[in-house]
Short mmCIF file of C-alpha atoms in Angstrom, two decimals:
data_model
loop_
_atom_site.label_atom_id
_atom_site.label_comp_id
_atom_site.label_asym_id
_atom_site.label_seq_id
_atom_site.Cartn_x
_atom_site.Cartn_y
_atom_site.Cartn_z
CA MET A 1 129.11 162.17 148.78
CA ASP A 2 127.82 162.90 152.32
CA SER A 3 128.22 160.21 154.98
CA LYS A 4 124.51 160.56 155.25
CA GLU A 5 123.82 159.34 152.14
CA ASP A 6 125.87 156.11 152.28
CA GLY A 7 123.12 153.88 152.69
CA THR A 8 122.68 151.05 155.05
CA VAL A 9 122.69 147.08 154.99
CA GLU A 10 118.81 147.19 154.97
CA ASN A 11 118.38 149.95 152.53
CA PRO A 12 121.44 150.54 150.23
CA ILE A 13 121.88 153.52 147.89
CA ASN A 14 120.92 152.39 144.12
CA ARG A 15 120.32 155.09 141.76
CA GLU A 16 120.76 155.99 138.23
CA PRO A 17 121.23 158.88 136.48
CA ASP A 18 118.78 160.36 133.59
CA THR A 19 119.58 158.51 130.37
CA GLN A 20 118.99 161.46 128.24
CA ARG A 21 122.02 163.10 129.92
CA LEU A 22 124.15 160.28 130.44
CA VAL A 23 124.62 159.94 126.68
CA GLN A 24 126.01 163.54 126.42
CA SER A 25 129.39 162.13 127.56
CA PHE A 26 131.48 159.64 125.80
CA LEU A 27 133.41 159.27 129.56
CA THR A 28 130.93 159.32 132.31
CA PRO A 29 131.85 161.53 135.23
CA SER A 30 131.63 160.02 138.58
CA LYS A 31 129.65 163.07 139.44
CA ASP A 32 127.56 165.85 137.41
CA HIS A 33 129.57 169.05 138.40
CA GLU A 34 126.71 171.27 136.97
CA LEU A 35 123.70 169.64 138.82
CA SER A 36 125.83 168.65 141.90
CA LYS A 37 124.95 165.25 142.07
CA PRO A 38 126.13 161.81 140.85
CA GLN A 39 125.95 161.08 137.07
CA ALA A 40 127.40 157.39 137.11
CA TYR A 41 125.02 154.62 138.40
CA ASP A 42 125.28 153.18 142.11
CA ARG A 43 124.53 149.55 142.40
CA ASN A 44 125.20 148.34 146.31
CA HIS A 45 124.25 145.48 148.66
CA GLY A 46 125.16 147.44 151.93
CA PRO A 47 126.49 150.85 152.90
CA ILE A 48 129.18 152.85 150.75
CA GLN A 49 132.44 151.96 152.43
CA HIS A 50 134.96 154.75 153.45
CA ILE A 51 138.58 153.07 153.58
CA ASP A 52 141.48 154.67 154.58
CA ALA A 53 143.93 153.90 151.40
CA SER A 54 147.17 154.43 153.74
CA THR A 55 145.94 151.25 155.95
CA HIS A 56 144.22 149.21 153.36
CA LYS A 57 145.49 145.89 152.31
CA VAL A 58 144.37 143.14 149.49
CA THR A 59 145.29 139.77 150.55
CA ILE A 60 145.86 137.26 147.60
CA LYS A 61 145.59 133.69 148.57
CA SER A 62 145.46 129.74 146.96
CA ASP A 63 142.44 127.70 148.16
CA SER A 64 142.66 123.62 148.13
CA ILE A 65 144.67 123.20 144.92
CA PRO A 66 147.06 120.23 144.52
CA THR A 67 150.53 120.84 144.89
CA THR A 68 151.00 119.02 141.73
CA SER A 69 149.17 122.03 139.98
CA GLN A 70 151.24 123.61 137.04
CA VAL A 71 149.37 126.96 137.47
CA VAL A 72 149.64 127.21 141.40
CA PRO A 73 152.79 125.12 142.21
CA LYS A 74 153.00 126.46 145.91
CA ARG A 75 150.55 128.08 148.06
CA LEU A 76 150.07 131.85 147.53
CA ASP A 77 150.31 134.03 150.31
CA LEU A 78 150.91 137.60 149.48
CA VAL A 79 149.81 140.63 151.27
CA LEU A 80 150.05 144.08 149.10
CA THR A 81 149.16 147.73 150.44
CA VAL A 82 147.68 150.14 148.08
CA ASP A 83 150.97 151.69 147.43
CA ASP A 84 152.52 148.67 146.52
CA LEU A 85 149.81 147.99 143.94
CA ARG A 86 150.57 151.43 142.46
CA SER A 87 154.64 151.59 142.80
CA LYS A 88 155.64 147.78 142.30
CA PHE A 89 153.37 147.35 139.06
CA SER A 90 152.84 148.93 135.75
CA GLN A 91 149.96 150.91 135.64
CA HIS A 92 147.32 149.89 132.76
CA THR A 93 144.38 152.08 131.57
CA VAL A 94 141.47 150.43 129.98
CA THR A 95 138.26 152.09 129.09
CA CYS A 96 135.20 149.94 129.27
CA ALA A 97 131.37 150.28 129.90
CA LEU A 98 130.17 148.72 133.50
CA GLN A 99 126.85 147.69 133.29
CA CYS A 100 124.46 146.35 136.19
CA ALA A 101 123.02 142.90 134.90
CA GLY A 102 119.59 144.39 135.71
CA ASN A 103 119.73 147.49 133.46
CA ARG A 104 116.70 147.73 131.41
CA ARG A 105 114.73 145.74 133.98
CA HIS A 106 111.65 148.25 134.03
CA GLU A 107 111.07 147.29 130.33
CA MET A 108 111.06 143.84 131.03
CA ARG A 109 108.70 144.27 134.05
CA SER A 110 106.24 146.58 132.18
CA ARG A 111 106.34 144.97 128.85
CA VAL A 112 106.53 141.69 129.31
CA LYS A 113 105.81 140.21 132.64
CA GLU A 114 106.72 140.77 136.40
CA VAL A 115 110.45 140.13 137.88
CA SER A 116 112.19 140.17 140.87
CA GLY A 117 114.70 143.05 141.56
CA VAL A 118 115.23 146.72 141.69
CA ASP A 119 113.42 148.45 139.19
CA TRP A 120 116.26 149.93 136.96
CA GLY A 121 115.55 152.18 133.93
CA ASP A 122 118.15 151.98 131.23
CA GLY A 123 120.68 154.28 132.97
CA ALA A 124 122.44 151.45 135.01
CA VAL A 125 125.75 151.78 132.79
CA MET A 126 128.91 154.18 132.88
CA ASN A 127 131.62 153.96 130.67
CA ALA A 128 135.04 154.95 132.13
CA GLU A 129 138.71 154.77 132.06
CA TRP A 130 140.03 152.71 134.67
CA THR A 131 143.73 152.60 135.71
CA GLY A 132 145.82 150.43 137.89
CA PRO A 133 147.78 147.13 137.84
CA LEU A 134 146.76 144.18 135.58
CA LEU A 135 145.47 141.50 137.71
CA ARG A 136 147.51 139.07 136.19
CA ASP A 137 150.66 140.70 136.77
CA VAL A 138 149.68 141.11 140.47
CA LEU A 139 148.90 137.02 140.38
CA THR A 140 152.32 136.07 138.91
CA SER A 141 153.88 138.01 141.56
CA ALA A 142 152.18 136.15 144.18
CA GLY A 143 153.43 132.88 142.43
CA LEU A 144 150.87 131.87 140.12
CA ILE A 145 152.56 130.70 136.89
CA GLU A 146 151.31 132.06 133.53
CA GLN A 147 150.50 129.35 131.01
CA GLU A 148 150.69 129.60 127.19
CA ASP A 149 147.85 127.20 126.68
CA GLU A 150 144.44 128.75 128.66
CA LYS A 151 143.22 125.23 128.88
CA GLU A 152 145.50 125.04 131.80
CA TYR A 153 143.50 127.43 133.84
CA GLU A 154 140.47 125.15 133.53
CA GLY A 155 138.63 124.23 136.54
CA LEU A 156 140.17 127.49 138.40
CA HIS A 157 138.54 130.40 139.47
CA VAL A 158 139.44 133.94 140.86
CA GLN A 159 137.27 134.77 143.85
CA MET A 160 137.08 138.32 144.98
CA GLU A 161 135.92 139.72 147.99
CA CYS A 162 134.96 142.87 149.95
CA ASN A 163 134.78 141.99 153.91
CA ALA A 164 134.48 145.63 154.90
CA THR A 165 130.64 145.27 155.56
CA LYS A 166 127.78 142.74 155.74
CA VAL A 167 125.53 143.10 152.70
CA GLN A 168 121.75 142.49 152.31
CA ASP A 169 121.80 138.49 151.78
CA ASP A 170 125.38 137.53 152.92
CA GLU A 171 127.89 138.52 155.69
CA TRP A 172 130.21 139.86 152.84
CA TYR A 173 129.91 140.62 148.99
CA GLY A 174 131.84 138.37 146.82
CA SER A 175 132.40 137.16 143.30
CA SER A 176 134.48 134.98 140.80
CA VAL A 177 135.28 134.67 137.22
CA PRO A 178 137.14 131.97 135.55
CA LEU A 179 140.87 132.12 135.99
CA ALA A 180 141.33 132.12 132.28
CA VAL A 181 139.38 135.43 131.81
CA ALA A 182 141.78 137.10 134.64
CA MET A 183 144.88 135.64 132.74
CA ASP A 184 143.70 136.76 129.22
CA ARG A 185 145.94 139.53 127.75
CA GLU A 186 142.85 140.59 125.83
CA ARG A 187 140.73 140.96 128.35
CA GLU A 188 142.51 143.58 130.46
CA VAL A 189 141.27 142.95 133.92
CA ILE A 190 142.82 145.50 136.30
CA LEU A 191 142.58 146.33 140.16
CA ALA A 192 141.52 149.79 139.74
CA LEU A 193 142.83 152.52 141.47
CA GLU A 194 141.64 155.48 139.35
CA MET A 195 138.68 156.37 137.25
CA ASN A 196 138.92 159.02 134.60
CA GLY A 197 142.27 160.01 135.71
CA THR A 198 141.71 160.66 139.10
CA LEU A 199 141.54 158.34 142.51
CA LEU A 200 138.36 156.14 142.79
CA PRO A 201 135.83 158.02 144.48
CA ALA A 202 134.43 155.93 147.55
CA ARG A 203 131.34 155.36 146.07
CA HIS A 204 132.68 153.52 142.91
CA GLY A 205 135.06 151.38 145.48
CA ALA A 206 138.18 153.18 146.57
CA PRO A 207 140.76 152.71 147.26
CA VAL A 208 140.79 149.65 144.92
CA ARG A 209 138.17 147.49 142.83
CA SER A 210 138.21 145.08 140.08
CA ILE A 211 137.37 145.85 136.73
CA ILE A 212 136.81 143.03 134.66
CA PRO A 213 136.02 144.41 131.03
CA GLY A 214 133.18 142.85 128.73
CA ILE A 215 131.55 141.24 132.21
CA ILE A 216 128.31 142.09 133.94
CA GLY A 217 129.40 144.90 136.78
CA ALA A 218 128.43 142.35 139.61
CA ARG A 219 131.80 140.71 139.00
CA SER A 220 133.86 143.90 139.34
CA VAL A 221 134.00 144.00 143.34
CA LYS A 222 134.22 147.63 145.12
CA TRP A 223 136.21 147.92 148.27
CA LEU A 224 138.40 145.07 147.27
CA ASP A 225 140.25 143.41 150.45
CA LYS A 226 140.50 139.39 149.21
CA ILE A 227 141.48 137.64 146.10
CA VAL A 228 141.48 133.62 146.08
CA ILE A 229 142.69 131.31 143.53
CA SER A 230 140.42 128.14 143.80
CA PRO A 231 139.07 124.86 142.34
CA ARG A 232 135.55 126.30 142.80
CA GLU A 233 133.36 129.39 142.02
CA SER A 234 132.98 131.96 144.92
CA GLN A 235 130.31 130.51 147.34
CA ASN A 236 129.04 133.97 148.04
CA HIS A 237 125.18 134.50 147.60
CA TYR A 238 125.62 137.09 145.01
CA GLN A 239 127.48 134.40 142.63
CA GLN A 240 125.44 131.17 143.58
CA HIS A 241 121.82 132.73 144.14
CA ASP A 242 121.41 136.12 141.96
CA TYR A 243 122.77 137.52 138.75
CA LYS A 244 121.69 134.34 136.67
CA VAL A 245 119.15 133.89 133.71
CA LEU A 246 116.94 131.18 135.07
CA PRO A 247 114.98 129.22 132.67
CA PRO A 248 111.28 130.65 132.13
CA GLU A 249 109.62 127.84 134.07
CA ALA A 250 111.04 129.51 137.01
CA THR A 251 108.16 131.80 137.53
CA SER A 252 108.33 132.82 141.31
CA PRO A 253 111.42 132.65 143.73
CA GLU A 254 109.53 129.69 145.36
CA LYS A 255 109.21 127.77 141.76
CA ALA A 256 113.07 128.75 141.43
CA GLU A 257 113.75 126.97 144.69
CA GLU A 258 111.40 124.01 144.29
CA LEU A 259 113.04 123.54 140.75
CA GLY A 260 116.51 123.52 142.10
CA VAL A 261 117.73 125.82 139.43
CA TRP A 262 119.78 128.41 141.29
CA ASP A 263 122.31 125.36 141.55
CA SER A 264 122.15 124.09 137.80
CA THR A 265 121.72 127.72 136.15
CA PRO A 266 125.43 129.27 135.34
CA ALA A 267 126.58 132.42 136.72
CA MET A 268 126.31 135.53 134.24
CA GLN A 269 129.66 136.55 133.04
CA ASP A 270 129.57 138.39 129.68
CA ASN A 271 127.59 141.29 128.98
CA PRO A 272 124.87 140.63 126.02
CA ILE A 273 125.17 142.77 122.98
CA ASN A 274 122.67 145.74 123.57
CA SER A 275 121.41 149.17 122.03
CA ILE A 276 119.48 151.59 124.09
CA VAL A 277 117.26 154.42 122.72
CA ALA A 278 117.83 157.63 125.23
CA VAL A 279 116.28 160.09 123.20
CA PRO A 280 113.17 160.05 123.40
CA ALA A 281 113.89 159.67 126.85
CA LYS A 282 111.00 157.46 128.01
CA ASP A 283 107.96 155.84 126.39
CA GLY A 284 104.92 157.88 125.27
CA ASP A 285 107.26 160.93 124.75
CA GLU A 286 106.82 163.43 121.76
CA LEU A 287 109.73 163.80 118.97
CA ARG A 288 109.28 166.89 116.89
CA ARG A 289 110.45 167.10 113.28
CA ASP A 290 112.88 169.60 112.24
CA GLY A 291 112.58 171.94 109.04
CA ARG A 292 113.38 169.09 106.77
CA GLY A 293 110.92 166.85 108.40
CA ARG A 294 113.51 164.38 110.11
CA VAL A 295 113.43 163.41 114.01
CA LYS A 296 116.64 162.91 115.58
CA ILE A 297 116.80 159.56 117.85
CA ALA A 298 120.03 158.93 120.08
CA GLY A 299 121.51 156.39 122.33
CA TYR A 300 124.24 154.11 123.51
CA ALA A 301 125.26 150.41 122.51
CA ILE A 302 127.52 148.00 124.02
CA PRO A 303 129.39 144.95 122.61
CA GLN A 304 129.18 141.46 123.87
CA GLY A 305 131.91 140.13 126.10
CA LYS A 306 135.08 140.60 124.33
CA ASP A 307 133.80 140.74 120.86
CA GLY A 308 133.91 144.37 120.76
CA PRO A 309 133.74 147.24 119.36
CA VAL A 310 130.24 147.59 118.18
CA GLU A 311 130.69 148.43 114.69
CA LYS A 312 126.78 149.10 113.42
CA VAL A 313 124.06 150.43 114.98
CA GLU A 314 120.50 150.39 113.05
CA VAL A 315 117.31 152.02 113.95
CA SER A 316 113.62 151.33 112.94
CA ILE A 317 110.50 153.07 113.60
CA ASP A 318 108.50 150.93 111.56
CA GLU A 319 108.98 147.54 113.68
CA GLY A 320 111.74 146.58 111.34
CA LYS A 321 110.17 147.01 108.23
CA ASN A 322 113.07 149.34 107.33
CA TRP A 323 116.44 150.11 109.05
CA VAL A 324 118.51 153.19 109.21
CA GLY A 325 122.00 153.11 109.95
CA ALA A 326 123.24 155.44 112.97
CA ARG A 327 126.48 157.41 113.34
CA LEU A 328 128.68 156.10 115.95
CA LEU A 329 130.27 158.94 118.28
CA ASP A 330 132.54 157.15 120.42
CA ASP A 331 135.35 159.44 121.20
CA GLY A 332 135.97 162.35 123.37
CA ASP A 333 136.21 162.94 127.31
CA GLU A 334 134.08 163.50 130.10
CA ASN A 335 133.44 167.34 129.27
CA THR A 336 132.67 166.86 125.63
CA THR A 337 129.11 165.98 124.30
CA HIS A 338 128.80 164.09 121.05
CA PRO A 339 132.02 164.85 118.95
CA SER A 340 131.85 165.39 115.27
CA ASN A 341 134.88 163.65 114.48
CA MET A 342 134.51 160.09 115.65
CA HIS A 343 137.63 158.28 116.52
CA LYS A 344 140.41 161.25 116.24
CA GLY A 345 142.54 158.58 114.73
CA LYS A 346 142.23 156.12 117.52
CA ALA A 347 141.08 152.53 117.50
CA ARG A 348 137.41 152.25 118.89
CA GLY A 349 137.69 150.25 122.35
CA LYS A 350 136.97 146.79 122.71
CA TYR A 351 135.02 147.02 125.60
CA SER A 352 133.66 150.77 125.75
CA TRP A 353 130.12 151.61 124.74
CA VAL A 354 129.56 153.59 121.60
CA LEU A 355 127.12 156.68 121.27
CA TRP A 356 124.79 156.98 118.26
CA GLU A 357 122.74 159.01 116.80
CA VAL A 358 120.17 159.20 113.68
CA GLU A 359 117.92 161.26 111.76
CA ILE A 360 115.09 159.57 110.17
CA GLU A 361 112.66 161.48 107.98
CA VAL A 362 108.89 161.29 108.42
CA ASP A 363 106.47 162.07 106.14
CA GLY A 364 104.01 163.44 108.74
CA PRO A 365 102.73 163.47 112.40
CA LYS A 366 102.57 159.91 113.61
CA GLU A 367 100.92 158.49 116.80
CA ASP A 368 101.98 155.17 118.70
CA VAL A 369 105.36 154.73 117.23
CA ASN A 370 107.72 151.92 118.35
CA ILE A 371 111.35 152.67 117.88
CA TRP A 372 113.81 149.70 117.54
CA SER A 373 117.71 149.78 117.69
CA LYS A 374 119.85 146.91 116.89
CA ALA A 375 123.42 146.77 117.46
CA THR A 376 126.23 144.64 115.88
CA ASP A 377 129.74 143.86 117.22
CA ARG A 378 133.17 142.80 115.70
CA GLY A 379 132.35 139.49 116.65
CA GLY A 380 129.13 139.29 114.73
CA ASN A 381 126.82 139.37 117.46
CA THR A 382 123.54 141.02 117.15
CA MET A 383 120.21 141.69 118.80
CA LYS A 384 117.04 139.39 117.77
CA GLU A 385 114.26 141.01 115.75
CA ASP A 386 112.18 138.20 115.92
CA GLN A 387 110.96 138.68 119.71
CA PRO A 388 111.38 142.57 119.63
CA GLU A 389 109.92 142.70 123.42
CA GLY A 390 112.61 140.40 124.48
CA ASP A 391 113.04 137.22 126.51
CA TRP A 392 111.80 137.00 130.13
CA ASN A 393 113.51 135.76 133.12
CA LEU A 394 112.61 136.05 136.96
CA ARG A 395 115.30 138.40 137.90
CA GLY A 396 115.00 140.48 134.91
CA VAL A 397 118.69 140.37 134.08
CA GLY A 398 120.31 140.44 130.66
CA TYR A 399 117.62 142.17 128.68
CA ASN A 400 118.65 143.32 125.43
CA ALA A 401 115.36 143.76 123.16
CA VAL A 402 115.51 145.81 120.05
CA GLN A 403 112.14 147.45 121.15
CA GLY A 404 113.34 150.50 122.49
CA ARG A 405 110.58 153.10 122.91
CA THR A 406 106.82 152.56 122.69
CA GLY A 407 104.08 154.78 122.12
CA VAL A 408 106.13 157.75 120.70
CA ARG A 409 104.02 160.58 119.24
CA ILE A 410 106.04 162.40 116.14
CA LEU A 411 104.58 165.91 115.69
#
């Protein structure tokens, strides 16, 4: 990216690709080479950073933990270079979908009620292979003691920081997850150095970022330079006063402050189960029947937290009276469009999205059709049909309504 397009604290670069084009590739390229512009979404609270990997360091510390702790028996104080992260630790690759908590916010805003936040469509998501050392390996090398019983981690958090620049609402960007998440072998949390087999681009957090599979993108800190093990969550603005599903009585920012719900509402962690209609691309679009009287509908689906993979997607064009099972097309690389052979013998990834498509027979032209899609993952999580337009919250986050496209014309 040209440095002129890096954005500022006052006006960060926030953008998303066309969803219809996004779902043509199982792995999301950082850049659409055909169109010479970004294909993966950008979400920033300050300017994009360009950091020299040869001088960059990541500091690991502990904060206010009693010396009697079995987990952190002594104070942590370790500094690692990017070369250390690459050469001193085994490299692990995880395929996962990274999604902005505000993905689909425009639908909530336009269909339910006004919300506060960037007007994302449904392209604020990417699916990529991320490579780097496991965070638990880095933490144990710093002196943390891995426990057989995850209950031993209760009350401890991993704070992650980027101190490279001031951001819109704070002096630095930070987030945290429970330590149990970072140490969970199933969760595959890494400090990513590569994306899709090549070095991380600056816009995606180079030279190192955290990747926390199954958890909202806000917790996967870009341009990472500090990790702190602490008995409290990050006190950064974006952990304490953003990215929370506030209760419905918080009808405005002023009302939220008056009710004190920012402090009482937990910070978002796991992605909710979700399915998104990408073809047709927007409300009011037209679908044309083929020679067999069928229309083609396509999209993507994401599992809830670590309960993946998505195992079933169903689509309805009559508001839930009838559901048709979709084909799951979830294997390939960044140069392949929807592959005809689904898995190529590989297990479906726990944290990756699935691309899906379905052909539905329609007996004639129809007006004002609403298309619903519903995903179910291995953990049994599924999307609610009883409120198809979805639940509302002030920040417009975590939206996973089954209602995908409205007012569609079938010709």
